[in-house]
Coordinates of C-alpha atoms in Angstrom, one line a residue:
M1 CA 81.9 4.4 5.8
N2 CA 80.8 2.1 3.0
K3 CA 78.3 0.2 5.1
Q4 CA 76.5 3.6 5.8
K5 CA 76.4 4.3 2.2
T6 CA 75.0 1.0 1.5
L7 CA 72.5 1.4 4.2
K8 CA 71.4 4.6 2.5
V9 CA 71.0 3.1 -0.9
L10 CA 68.8 0.3 0.5
M11 CA 66.7 2.7 2.5
L12 CA 66.5 4.9 -0.7
T13 CA 65.7 2.0 -2.8
A14 CA 62.9 0.7 -0.3
V15 CA 61.3 4.2 -0.4
F16 CA 61.2 3.9 -4.3
A17 CA 59.8 0.5 -4.0
L18 CA 57.0 1.2 -1.5
G19 CA 55.7 3.9 -4.0
M20 CA 54.6 1.2 -6.1
F21 CA 51.9 0.2 -3.8
L22 CA 50.6 3.8 -3.2
P23 CA 46.9 3.9 -4.4
M24 CA 46.3 5.9 -7.6
T25 CA 42.7 7.4 -8.1
T26 CA 41.0 9.0 -11.1
N27 CA 38.0 10.9 -11.3
A28 CA 35.7 10.6 -14.5
Q29 CA 32.9 12.8 -15.5
S30 CA 29.5 12.1 -14.2
D31 CA 26.1 12.7 -16.0
G32 CA 22.7 11.5 -15.9
F33 CA 22.6 8.2 -18.0
F34 CA 19.4 6.4 -17.1
R35 CA 15.8 7.9 -17.2
D36 CA 12.6 6.2 -15.7
L37 CA 10.7 4.5 -18.7
N38 CA 7.3 6.0 -19.3
E39 CA 5.1 3.0 -18.7
D40 CA 1.6 2.9 -17.2
Y41 CA 1.9 1.0 -13.8
E42 CA -1.8 0.3 -12.6
N43 CA -1.7 1.6 -9.1
R44 CA 2.0 1.3 -8.2
E45 CA 4.2 4.6 -8.3
G46 CA 7.7 4.6 -9.2
G47 CA 9.8 1.5 -8.8
T48 CA 13.1 0.8 -7.5
T49 CA 15.8 3.6 -8.1
F50 CA 19.1 3.4 -7.8
N51 CA 22.4 5.3 -9.3
I52 CA 25.1 3.5 -11.1
N53 CA 28.6 4.2 -10.9
N54 CA 30.7 2.9 -14.1
Q55 CA 34.5 2.9 -14.1
T56 CA 36.2 1.3 -17.2
F57 CA 39.6 -0.3 -16.3
G58 CA 42.8 1.3 -18.1
Q59 CA 41.3 4.4 -19.3
D60 CA 43.0 7.9 -18.8
V61 CA 45.1 6.5 -15.9
P62 CA 47.8 9.1 -14.5
I63 CA 51.2 7.9 -13.7
G64 CA 50.7 4.2 -12.4
S65 CA 52.6 1.4 -10.9
G66 CA 54.6 0.5 -14.1
L67 CA 56.1 3.9 -14.0
L68 CA 56.8 3.9 -10.3
I69 CA 58.7 0.6 -10.6
M70 CA 60.8 2.1 -13.6
A71 CA 61.1 5.6 -11.2
A72 CA 62.4 3.4 -8.3
A73 CA 64.8 1.3 -10.6
G74 CA 66.3 4.8 -11.8
G75 CA 67.0 5.8 -8.6
A76 CA 68.6 3.0 -7.4
Y77 CA 70.7 3.0 -10.6
A78 CA 71.7 6.7 -10.0
L79 CA 73.0 5.4 -6.6
S80 CA 74.8 2.5 -7.9
R81 CA 76.9 4.5 -10.0
R82 CA 78.6 6.1 -6.9
R83 CA 82.0 4.8 -6.1
K84 CA 82.1 2.1 -3.6
V85 CA 78.6 1.2 -3.7
K86 CA 78.4 -0.1 -7.2
K87 CA 78.0 -3.8 -5.9
F88 CA 75.5 -3.3 -3.4
G89 CA 73.5 -0.7 -5.5
A90 CA 73.3 -3.1 -8.5
M91 CA 72.1 -5.7 -6.1
A92 CA 69.4 -3.3 -4.8
M93 CA 68.3 -2.4 -8.2
A94 CA 67.9 -6.2 -9.2
I95 CA 65.7 -6.6 -6.1
V96 CA 63.5 -3.6 -7.0
L97 CA 63.2 -4.6 -10.5
V98 CA 62.2 -8.2 -9.5
L99 CA 59.8 -7.1 -6.7
G100 CA 58.4 -4.3 -9.1
L101 CA 57.9 -6.5 -12.3
T102 CA 56.1 -9.3 -10.0
Q103 CA 53.6 -6.6 -8.5
C104 CA 53.0 -5.4 -12.1
K105 CA 52.6 -8.6 -13.2
K106 CA 49.7 -9.3 -10.5
N107 CA 48.0 -5.8 -11.6
V108 CA 48.0 -7.1 -15.1
E109 CA 46.2 -10.4 -13.9
T110 CA 43.8 -8.5 -11.9
I111 CA 42.7 -6.2 -14.6
A112 CA 42.9 -8.6 -17.5
T113 CA 39.7 -10.2 -18.5
P114 CA 39.1 -13.6 -18.0
N115 CA 38.5 -16.3 -20.8
N116 CA 39.2 -13.3 -23.2
L117 CA 36.0 -11.6 -22.9
G118 CA 37.2 -8.6 -23.7
E119 CA 37.1 -5.0 -22.0
A120 CA 36.0 -5.3 -18.3
V121 CA 33.8 -2.6 -16.9
H122 CA 33.1 -2.2 -13.1
I123 CA 29.6 -1.0 -12.3
T124 CA 28.1 0.0 -8.8
L125 CA 24.3 0.5 -8.7
H126 CA 23.2 2.5 -5.5
V127 CA 19.9 1.4 -4.1
G128 CA 18.1 4.0 -1.8
D129 CA 16.4 1.2 0.8
N130 CA 18.1 -1.7 1.9
G131 CA 15.0 -3.9 2.6
G132 CA 14.1 -7.3 2.2
K133 CA 14.0 -8.1 -1.5
H134 CA 10.8 -10.3 -0.7
Y135 CA 9.3 -7.7 1.1
V136 CA 6.5 -6.0 -1.0
N137 CA 4.8 -3.0 0.0
T138 CA 1.4 -3.5 -0.7
A139 CA 0.3 -0.1 -0.7
N140 CA 2.5 0.9 -3.5
G141 CA 4.0 -2.4 -4.7
E142 CA 7.5 -1.6 -4.0
V143 CA 9.8 -4.3 -3.7
H144 CA 13.1 -3.9 -1.9
F145 CA 16.5 -5.8 -1.9
D146 CA 18.8 -7.5 0.4
T147 CA 22.4 -9.0 0.5
G148 CA 23.1 -11.4 -2.4
D149 CA 20.5 -10.3 -5.0
I150 CA 21.6 -10.3 -8.4
I151 CA 21.0 -8.1 -11.4
Y152 CA 21.9 -9.5 -14.9
V153 CA 23.3 -7.0 -17.6
G154 CA 22.5 -7.6 -21.2
N155 CA 24.1 -5.5 -24.2
G156 CA 24.5 -6.3 -28.0
G157 CA 21.7 -8.9 -27.7
K158 CA 23.6 -11.1 -25.1
Y159 CA 24.3 -11.3 -21.4
I160 CA 27.5 -9.4 -20.5
G161 CA 27.6 -9.9 -16.7
Y162 CA 26.0 -9.7 -13.5
L163 CA 25.9 -7.2 -10.4
T164 CA 25.6 -8.6 -6.7
Y165 CA 23.8 -6.7 -3.9
G166 CA 25.9 -5.7 -0.9
S167 CA 25.1 -3.6 2.2
D168 CA 23.5 -0.8 0.2
S169 CA 24.1 -1.2 -3.6
F170 CA 24.7 -3.6 -6.4
S171 CA 28.1 -4.0 -7.7
G172 CA 29.9 -6.2 -10.4
T173 CA 31.7 -6.4 -13.6
I174 CA 30.3 -6.5 -17.2
Y175 CA 32.4 -7.4 -20.4
S176 CA 32.6 -5.4 -23.6
P177 CA 29.6 -3.5 -23.6
S178 CA 28.8 -2.1 -27.0
T179 CA 28.3 1.6 -27.7
D180 CA 25.8 0.5 -30.3
D181 CA 23.1 -0.5 -27.6
Y182 CA 21.6 0.2 -24.4
L183 CA 22.6 -1.6 -21.2
H184 CA 19.6 -3.8 -20.3
F185 CA 19.0 -4.8 -16.6
Y186 CA 17.1 -7.6 -15.5
Y187 CA 16.4 -8.4 -11.8
L188 CA 15.0 -12.3 -12.0
G189 CA 14.0 -12.7 -8.4
G190 CA 16.8 -15.0 -7.2
L191 CA 15.6 -18.1 -9.6
V192 CA 18.7 -18.2 -11.4
M193 CA 22.7 -18.2 -10.8
P194 CA 25.2 -16.7 -12.8
G195 CA 26.5 -20.1 -13.6
D196 CA 23.3 -21.0 -15.5
M197 CA 24.6 -18.5 -18.1
T198 CA 27.5 -17.8 -20.4
I199 CA 28.8 -14.4 -20.8
G200 CA 28.9 -13.0 -24.4
T201 CA 26.8 -16.2 -25.5
T202 CA 23.8 -16.6 -23.7
T203 CA 20.7 -14.7 -25.5
V204 CA 17.6 -16.3 -23.5
I205 CA 17.1 -17.9 -20.4
N206 CA 13.9 -19.6 -18.8
V207 CA 12.8 -19.0 -15.2
N208 CA 9.9 -20.9 -13.3
I209 CA 8.1 -18.9 -10.6
A210 CA 5.8 -21.9 -9.4
D211 CA 7.6 -22.1 -6.0
Q212 CA 6.5 -18.9 -4.0
H213 CA 6.1 -20.3 -0.6
G214 CA 9.3 -18.6 1.0
T215 CA 9.9 -15.8 -1.7
L216 CA 8.4 -13.5 -4.0
P217 CA 10.0 -14.1 -7.3
V218 CA 9.5 -10.2 -8.7
L219 CA 10.7 -10.1 -12.4
S220 CA 11.8 -6.5 -13.4
Y221 CA 13.5 -4.9 -16.2
T222 CA 15.0 -1.4 -17.3
H223 CA 17.3 0.0 -19.8
S224 CA 19.5 3.2 -20.3
A225 CA 18.3 6.2 -21.8
Q226 CA 20.9 6.2 -24.2
Y227 CA 23.5 4.0 -25.7
Y228 CA 26.4 3.1 -23.7
D229 CA 29.0 5.6 -23.2
P230 CA 32.3 4.8 -21.6
N231 CA 32.8 8.2 -20.5
I232 CA 29.9 8.5 -18.3
T233 CA 30.2 6.9 -15.1
T234 CA 27.3 8.0 -12.7
Y235 CA 23.6 6.8 -13.6
N236 CA 20.2 6.7 -12.4
C237 CA 17.2 4.6 -13.3
T238 CA 14.2 2.9 -12.2
L239 CA 13.4 -1.0 -12.3
L240 CA 9.9 -1.8 -13.9
N241 CA 8.2 -4.8 -12.7
K242 CA 7.3 -7.1 -15.8
C243 CA 4.6 -9.3 -13.6
A244 CA 2.0 -8.8 -11.4
L245 CA 1.6 -8.6 -7.6
V246 CA -1.9 -10.4 -6.6
E247 CA -3.5 -10.8 -3.3
F248 CA -5.5 -14.0 -2.8
K249 CA -8.2 -13.6 -0.2
L250 CA -9.6 -16.7 1.6
T251 CA -12.5 -17.0 4.0
N252 CA -10.8 -19.3 6.5
S253 CA -6.9 -19.2 7.2
A254 CA -4.8 -21.9 5.5
T255 CA -1.0 -22.4 5.7
T256 CA -0.5 -23.9 2.2
V257 CA -2.5 -22.4 -0.9
T258 CA -1.9 -23.4 -4.4
V259 CA -3.6 -22.1 -7.5
A260 CA -3.5 -24.5 -10.8
G261 CA -3.6 -23.5 -14.2
M262 CA -1.2 -20.6 -14.0
K263 CA 1.5 -19.7 -16.4
T264 CA 4.8 -20.5 -14.4
E265 CA 7.6 -20.2 -16.8
A266 CA 8.9 -16.9 -18.3
A267 CA 11.5 -16.5 -21.2
I268 CA 14.1 -13.8 -20.4
S269 CA 15.3 -12.3 -23.7
F270 CA 18.5 -10.5 -23.9
A271 CA 18.4 -10.9 -27.8
N272 CA 15.1 -9.1 -28.0
P273 CA 14.8 -6.8 -24.8
S274 CA 11.5 -5.0 -26.4
T275 CA 10.0 -8.0 -24.7
P276 CA 12.5 -8.6 -22.2
I277 CA 10.3 -11.0 -19.8
A278 CA 7.5 -12.9 -21.5
A279 CA 5.3 -15.7 -20.1
T280 CA 5.6 -19.0 -22.3
G281 CA 2.7 -21.4 -22.7
T282 CA 4.2 -23.7 -19.8
T283 CA 1.2 -23.8 -17.1
G284 CA 1.2 -25.4 -13.4
A285 CA 0.2 -24.6 -10.0
I286 CA 1.8 -21.9 -8.1
T287 CA 2.5 -22.2 -4.4
L288 CA 1.5 -18.9 -2.8
H289 CA 3.7 -16.9 -0.4
S290 CA 3.3 -18.3 3.2
T291 CA 4.0 -15.4 5.4
I292 CA 2.9 -12.1 4.0
E293 CA -0.2 -11.0 5.7
S294 CA -2.3 -13.1 7.4
G295 CA -3.6 -16.9 6.9
T296 CA -6.6 -15.4 5.0
S297 CA -4.6 -13.1 2.8
K298 CA -1.9 -14.7 0.5
W299 CA 0.2 -13.0 -2.1
A300 CA 1.9 -14.1 -5.4
I301 CA 3.5 -12.9 -8.3
L302 CA 1.7 -14.1 -11.7
L303 CA 3.0 -13.6 -15.3
P304 CA 0.9 -11.5 -17.9
G305 CA -1.9 -13.6 -19.4
A306 CA -5.4 -13.8 -20.1
A307 CA -8.1 -14.6 -17.6
V308 CA -8.3 -18.3 -15.9
N309 CA -11.9 -19.1 -14.9
G310 CA -12.6 -22.1 -13.0
T311 CA -9.4 -23.4 -12.0
R312 CA -8.6 -25.3 -9.0
A313 CA -7.2 -23.9 -5.9
T314 CA -5.8 -26.0 -2.9
A315 CA -6.0 -24.7 0.6
D316 CA -4.3 -26.9 3.2
F317 CA -4.9 -29.8 0.5
R318 CA -8.6 -29.2 0.2
P319 CA -9.6 -28.3 -3.5
Y320 CA -11.7 -25.0 -4.3
A321 CA -12.6 -23.4 -7.4
V322 CA -11.2 -20.1 -8.2
D323 CA -11.4 -17.7 -11.1
V324 CA -8.4 -15.5 -11.9
P325 CA -8.8 -12.2 -13.8
A326 CA -6.5 -11.1 -16.9
I327 CA -3.2 -10.2 -15.8
A328 CA -1.1 -7.2 -17.3
D329 CA 2.5 -6.3 -17.0
N330 CA 2.9 -4.8 -13.5
G331 CA -0.7 -5.4 -12.6
Y332 CA -1.6 -4.9 -8.8
L333 CA -4.5 -6.8 -7.7
H334 CA -5.5 -5.6 -4.2
G335 CA -8.2 -4.9 -2.0
T336 CA -11.5 -4.7 -3.7
T337 CA -9.7 -6.3 -6.8
A338 CA -8.1 -9.1 -4.9
V339 CA -9.0 -12.6 -6.1
E340 CA -11.4 -14.4 -3.8
I341 CA -11.0 -18.1 -2.9
D342 CA -14.0 -18.2 -1.0
N343 CA -13.7 -21.7 0.5
V344 CA -16.5 -23.0 -1.7
L345 CA -15.8 -26.7 -2.7
R346 CA -17.1 -27.3 -6.2
V347 CA -15.0 -29.9 -7.6
F348 CA -15.6 -33.7 -7.4
S349 CA -13.2 -36.5 -7.5
V350 CA -13.8 -39.1 -10.3
D351 CA -10.4 -41.0 -10.1
D352 CA -7.6 -41.1 -7.6
D353 CA -5.9 -38.6 -9.4
K354 CA -8.5 -36.5 -11.5
I355 CA -10.9 -33.8 -10.3
V356 CA -13.8 -32.3 -12.2
E357 CA -16.5 -29.4 -12.1
F358 CA -19.9 -30.1 -13.5
A359 CA -21.5 -28.0 -16.2
P360 CA -24.2 -25.7 -14.3
G361 CA -26.9 -27.6 -16.1
N362 CA -28.0 -30.5 -18.6
L363 CA -27.0 -29.9 -22.2
Q364 CA -29.6 -28.9 -24.6
Y365 CA -29.9 -28.3 -28.5
K366 CA -32.2 -26.5 -30.9
N367 CA -31.9 -27.1 -34.7
G368 CA -30.5 -23.7 -36.2
T369 CA -29.4 -22.4 -33.0
G370 CA -26.9 -24.9 -31.5
W371 CA -25.9 -26.0 -28.0
R372 CA -26.4 -24.5 -24.5
F373 CA -26.6 -25.2 -20.8
A374 CA -30.1 -25.2 -19.2
E375 CA -30.5 -22.1 -17.3
H376 CA -30.7 -24.0 -13.9
Q377 CA -29.8 -27.2 -12.6
Y378 CA -33.2 -28.4 -12.0
D379 CA -34.2 -27.6 -15.8
Y380 CA -35.4 -30.1 -18.2
I381 CA -37.8 -30.4 -21.1
G382 CA -39.6 -33.6 -20.7
A383 CA -40.9 -34.0 -24.1
W384 CA -39.4 -34.3 -27.9
N385 CA -40.1 -31.6 -30.5
T386 CA -37.2 -31.3 -33.0
S387 CA -38.5 -27.7 -33.9
D388 CA -37.6 -26.5 -30.4
W389 CA -35.1 -27.3 -27.5
V390 CA -34.6 -30.9 -26.7
D391 CA -32.4 -32.6 -24.1
L392 CA -32.7 -36.3 -24.3
F393 CA -30.0 -37.5 -26.9
G394 CA -29.0 -40.9 -28.5
W395 CA -25.6 -42.2 -27.6
G396 CA -22.9 -40.0 -28.9
T397 CA -25.1 -37.7 -30.9
W398 CA -23.5 -34.5 -28.7
G399 CA -20.2 -35.3 -30.5
S400 CA -18.7 -33.5 -33.5
G401 CA -20.5 -34.5 -36.9
K402 CA -23.6 -36.2 -35.5
D403 CA -27.1 -35.4 -35.5
P404 CA -28.4 -34.3 -32.1
L405 CA -31.9 -35.0 -33.5
N406 CA -31.3 -38.5 -34.7
E407 CA -34.8 -40.6 -33.8
S408 CA -33.7 -43.8 -35.2
T409 CA -34.4 -47.0 -32.7
T410 CA -31.5 -48.9 -34.5
N411 CA -28.6 -49.2 -32.2
S412 CA -26.2 -49.3 -35.2
D413 CA -27.2 -45.9 -36.2
Y414 CA -25.2 -44.5 -33.1
Q415 CA -21.8 -44.7 -33.2
W416 CA -19.0 -42.8 -31.3
S417 CA -16.5 -40.4 -33.0
T418 CA -15.8 -37.5 -30.7
D419 CA -16.8 -36.1 -27.6
F420 CA -18.5 -32.7 -27.4
Q421 CA -17.0 -29.9 -29.6
G422 CA -17.4 -26.2 -28.7
T423 CA -17.3 -23.3 -26.1
L424 CA -20.0 -23.0 -23.4
N425 CA -19.5 -20.6 -20.5
G426 CA -16.0 -19.8 -21.7
H427 CA -14.6 -23.2 -21.8
N428 CA -13.9 -25.5 -24.7
D429 CA -12.8 -28.9 -22.8
W430 CA -16.4 -29.9 -21.6
H431 CA -16.9 -33.7 -22.1
A432 CA -19.0 -36.5 -20.7
L433 CA -17.6 -38.6 -17.9
I434 CA -16.6 -42.3 -18.6
S435 CA -18.6 -45.2 -16.9
G436 CA -15.8 -45.9 -14.3
S437 CA -15.9 -42.1 -13.2
W438 CA -19.5 -42.0 -12.5
V439 CA -18.8 -45.5 -10.4
Y440 CA -15.8 -43.6 -8.6
L441 CA -17.8 -40.5 -7.8
L442 CA -20.7 -42.5 -6.3
E443 CA -19.0 -45.6 -4.5
F444 CA -15.2 -45.0 -4.2
R445 CA -14.4 -41.4 -3.5
N446 CA -13.7 -40.4 0.1
N447 CA -16.9 -40.3 2.3
F448 CA -19.0 -41.0 -0.8
E449 CA -21.9 -42.4 1.5
N450 CA -22.7 -38.8 2.6
L451 CA -22.2 -37.1 -0.7
F452 CA -25.4 -38.0 -2.6
G453 CA -29.0 -38.2 -2.0
L454 CA -32.4 -38.2 -3.7
A455 CA -34.3 -34.6 -3.4
T456 CA -37.1 -32.3 -4.7
V457 CA -35.7 -29.2 -5.7
A458 CA -38.0 -26.2 -6.9
G459 CA -40.4 -29.1 -7.1
I460 CA -38.5 -31.2 -9.4
H461 CA -37.3 -34.6 -8.3
G462 CA -33.8 -35.7 -9.0
L463 CA -30.4 -36.6 -7.5
I464 CA -28.2 -34.2 -5.5
I465 CA -24.3 -34.9 -5.5
L466 CA -22.1 -33.0 -3.4
P467 CA -18.5 -32.1 -3.8
D468 CA -15.5 -33.3 -2.1
N469 CA -15.2 -32.4 1.5
W470 CA -18.5 -31.0 1.8
E471 CA -19.5 -28.1 4.0
L472 CA -23.1 -27.6 4.9
P473 CA -24.0 -24.0 4.8
S474 CA -25.3 -22.6 8.0
G475 CA -29.4 -22.9 8.2
S476 CA -29.4 -25.8 5.7
S477 CA -30.0 -29.5 6.0
F478 CA -29.1 -32.6 3.8
N479 CA -30.1 -36.3 4.2
P480 CA -27.6 -38.9 2.2
S481 CA -29.7 -41.8 0.5
Y482 CA -26.9 -44.4 0.9
D483 CA -28.1 -47.0 3.2
S484 CA -31.3 -45.5 3.7
P485 CA -34.1 -48.2 4.4
E486 CA -36.6 -46.2 2.3
P487 CA -35.1 -43.4 0.2
S488 CA -37.3 -41.1 -1.5
Y489 CA -37.5 -37.8 -3.2
D490 CA -38.8 -36.4 -0.1
M491 CA -35.7 -36.9 2.0
N492 CA -34.5 -33.5 0.9
I493 CA -37.0 -30.9 -0.1
Y494 CA -35.7 -27.3 -1.3
N495 CA -37.3 -24.4 -2.6
V496 CA -35.5 -21.9 -4.9
D497 CA -34.0 -19.8 -2.4
Q498 CA -32.9 -22.7 -0.2
W499 CA -31.6 -24.5 -3.2
T500 CA -29.4 -21.5 -4.2
T501 CA -27.8 -21.6 -0.8
M502 CA -26.9 -25.4 -1.5
E503 CA -25.8 -24.6 -5.1
S504 CA -23.7 -21.7 -4.1
A505 CA -21.8 -24.1 -1.6
G506 CA -21.1 -26.4 -4.5
A507 CA -24.2 -28.9 -4.8
I508 CA -25.0 -30.6 -8.2
F509 CA -28.5 -31.4 -9.1
L510 CA -29.4 -34.0 -11.9
P511 CA -33.1 -33.8 -12.7
A512 CA -35.1 -37.1 -13.4
A513 CA -35.8 -36.1 -16.9
G514 CA -36.9 -39.6 -18.0
C515 CA -36.0 -41.4 -21.1
R516 CA -36.6 -41.1 -24.8
I517 CA -37.2 -44.1 -27.3
G518 CA -37.7 -42.8 -30.7
T519 CA -40.3 -39.9 -30.4
V520 CA -41.7 -41.1 -27.0
V521 CA -40.4 -39.7 -23.7
D522 CA -41.0 -41.8 -20.6
E523 CA -40.4 -42.2 -16.8
V524 CA -40.2 -38.1 -16.3
E525 CA -40.0 -37.3 -12.7
N526 CA -39.7 -40.9 -11.8
E527 CA -36.0 -41.9 -13.2
G528 CA -33.1 -40.0 -14.4
Y529 CA -30.6 -41.4 -17.1
Y530 CA -27.1 -39.7 -17.8
W531 CA -24.9 -41.0 -20.6
S532 CA -21.1 -41.7 -20.5
S533 CA -18.5 -41.4 -23.2
E534 CA -17.9 -45.2 -23.8
A535 CA -19.7 -48.3 -24.9
T536 CA -19.8 -51.7 -23.1
T537 CA -18.2 -54.6 -24.9
D538 CA -21.6 -56.3 -25.5
P539 CA -23.1 -54.7 -28.6
E540 CA -26.7 -55.4 -27.1
W541 CA -25.8 -52.6 -24.3
E542 CA -23.9 -50.2 -26.8
G543 CA -23.6 -46.9 -25.4
F544 CA -24.8 -47.2 -21.8
I545 CA -22.9 -45.8 -18.9
Y546 CA -25.0 -44.6 -16.1
D547 CA -28.8 -45.1 -15.1
A548 CA -29.5 -42.8 -12.1
D549 CA -32.5 -45.0 -11.0
F550 CA -33.6 -42.4 -8.3
N551 CA -36.8 -44.4 -7.5
G552 CA -34.6 -47.0 -6.4
G553 CA -32.9 -44.9 -4.1
G554 CA -29.6 -44.0 -5.9
W555 CA -28.1 -45.6 -8.9
N556 CA -27.3 -48.9 -10.7
S557 CA -25.0 -50.1 -13.4
G558 CA -27.3 -49.9 -16.5
D559 CA -30.4 -52.1 -17.2
N560 CA -31.5 -51.9 -20.8
M561 CA -30.0 -48.8 -21.6
Y562 CA -29.4 -49.4 -25.8
A563 CA -27.5 -47.0 -27.8
H564 CA -30.6 -45.6 -29.2
Y565 CA -32.1 -44.6 -26.1
G566 CA -32.4 -40.7 -25.4
L567 CA -30.8 -39.8 -22.2
S568 CA -29.6 -36.7 -20.5
V569 CA -26.1 -35.2 -20.5
R570 CA -24.4 -33.4 -18.1
L571 CA -20.8 -32.5 -19.1
V572 CA -17.8 -32.0 -16.9
R573 CA -14.4 -30.3 -17.4
E574 CA -11.3 -31.4 -15.7
V575 CA -9.7 -28.9 -13.1
Q576 CA -5.8 -29.2 -13.0

């Protein structure tokens, strides 16, 4: 009989103890917390919509595991008071208390915030479409998510936690959200990991979008329509992209395409969410996405910024020039607004690691008016009249603080100070080549022997220089002067239309504008002379860099080029 009673006590005690593990649920109220921010999207409709579930641990909880423990212990104690089962009842009660208190401790550890970060809030963001995050719908700019994507949360000027995307939603824990601020949500294209930031401390973090070969790092942001309220648990909002989706179109297919001169770094601000994602001044080359569309259509994420003109694009390691228009938040350049990389090679190697583009004409100056480039590459003045435009300058007189109209025949009156100062054709980085760059261009770059030749363009004698990896336009012809037994200006003859075709393919023409000594101009249509930006070590040859002795079939290292000679100047600018 005692054994039966003891068995009953143990069974009842077990029932009470099991009650500790029954799930407890509470349902808090739901309300619309987020709204779509009113922003102009430039051909993008909406964004990525999701719902948010918020539950704060430890609020308005009904009977919980601690109370169940006490209830079970109370039941065990009542049984233990019965005669002949006191000993076994006491043991059972002790077991219940030990097990229960152990389980209670586990719950406390689970709920407690790590590292004393404060109140922990669990948030779930429901996303309508589980597409690939790097799939961008080019019809409307929608970006979808996939497993492992992360959204970072800011509040009170600091980073407070992150949410991870699962099968159909984001979820995670944020810490100590303030009711005096919004919840700020940042999607950073997978460029950072949670370990890169410290909860409750981080206010700003930088990301770099340069490598887009495998993924498109979309940068998006939104915030709640009202300050955080712990009593609201179901939310809706739309992420707004703070970058631009741009299509780059190529004439021919290419596997790898990079575009230099782009802003590649963005500062993500938790402290100042009025500008949550802002491009910094850091520029570099962006590698375009490799798989979207075809080999002739590449996509890239670009940060907001001003127009970038004449920068270098590289397709399968071949350089091209490209102009990128101004980019705004959420800009969407596609179709007729796409950026064209038309496979026109307009860049020239002047060293192993330096590529330049040439100005569209010789430098010209007029007193009282200032500087300009000649209207056409074959234009030259051929005379010296200081009341009109001139284009034959003493060495260094195109630099800041110098007199471009200096007619002195004394070498010491021409000293170098600075290179060209000013903005022409939208650029302020024009400069003259150094002598070694002219030599490299005409004697050392790859395939140099086929990339220059004497010519007559629109009736003007001069020298044609072709860009790297030149591609002859259909219907055109070109004869290089290198190793030609009898080079002459008749080797290549082009009328204006024919030259336009060659020029559009990247050809440069340096007219034989002659040389000036004092006020006398000589050798017009016979020889062309072009300055560099450095003098030789011999004072007698001060200022010389490059003598385009076209009549001799090409170029030489500079006979009798004194600093007081007036020569042509064709500026260049370095392409990144």
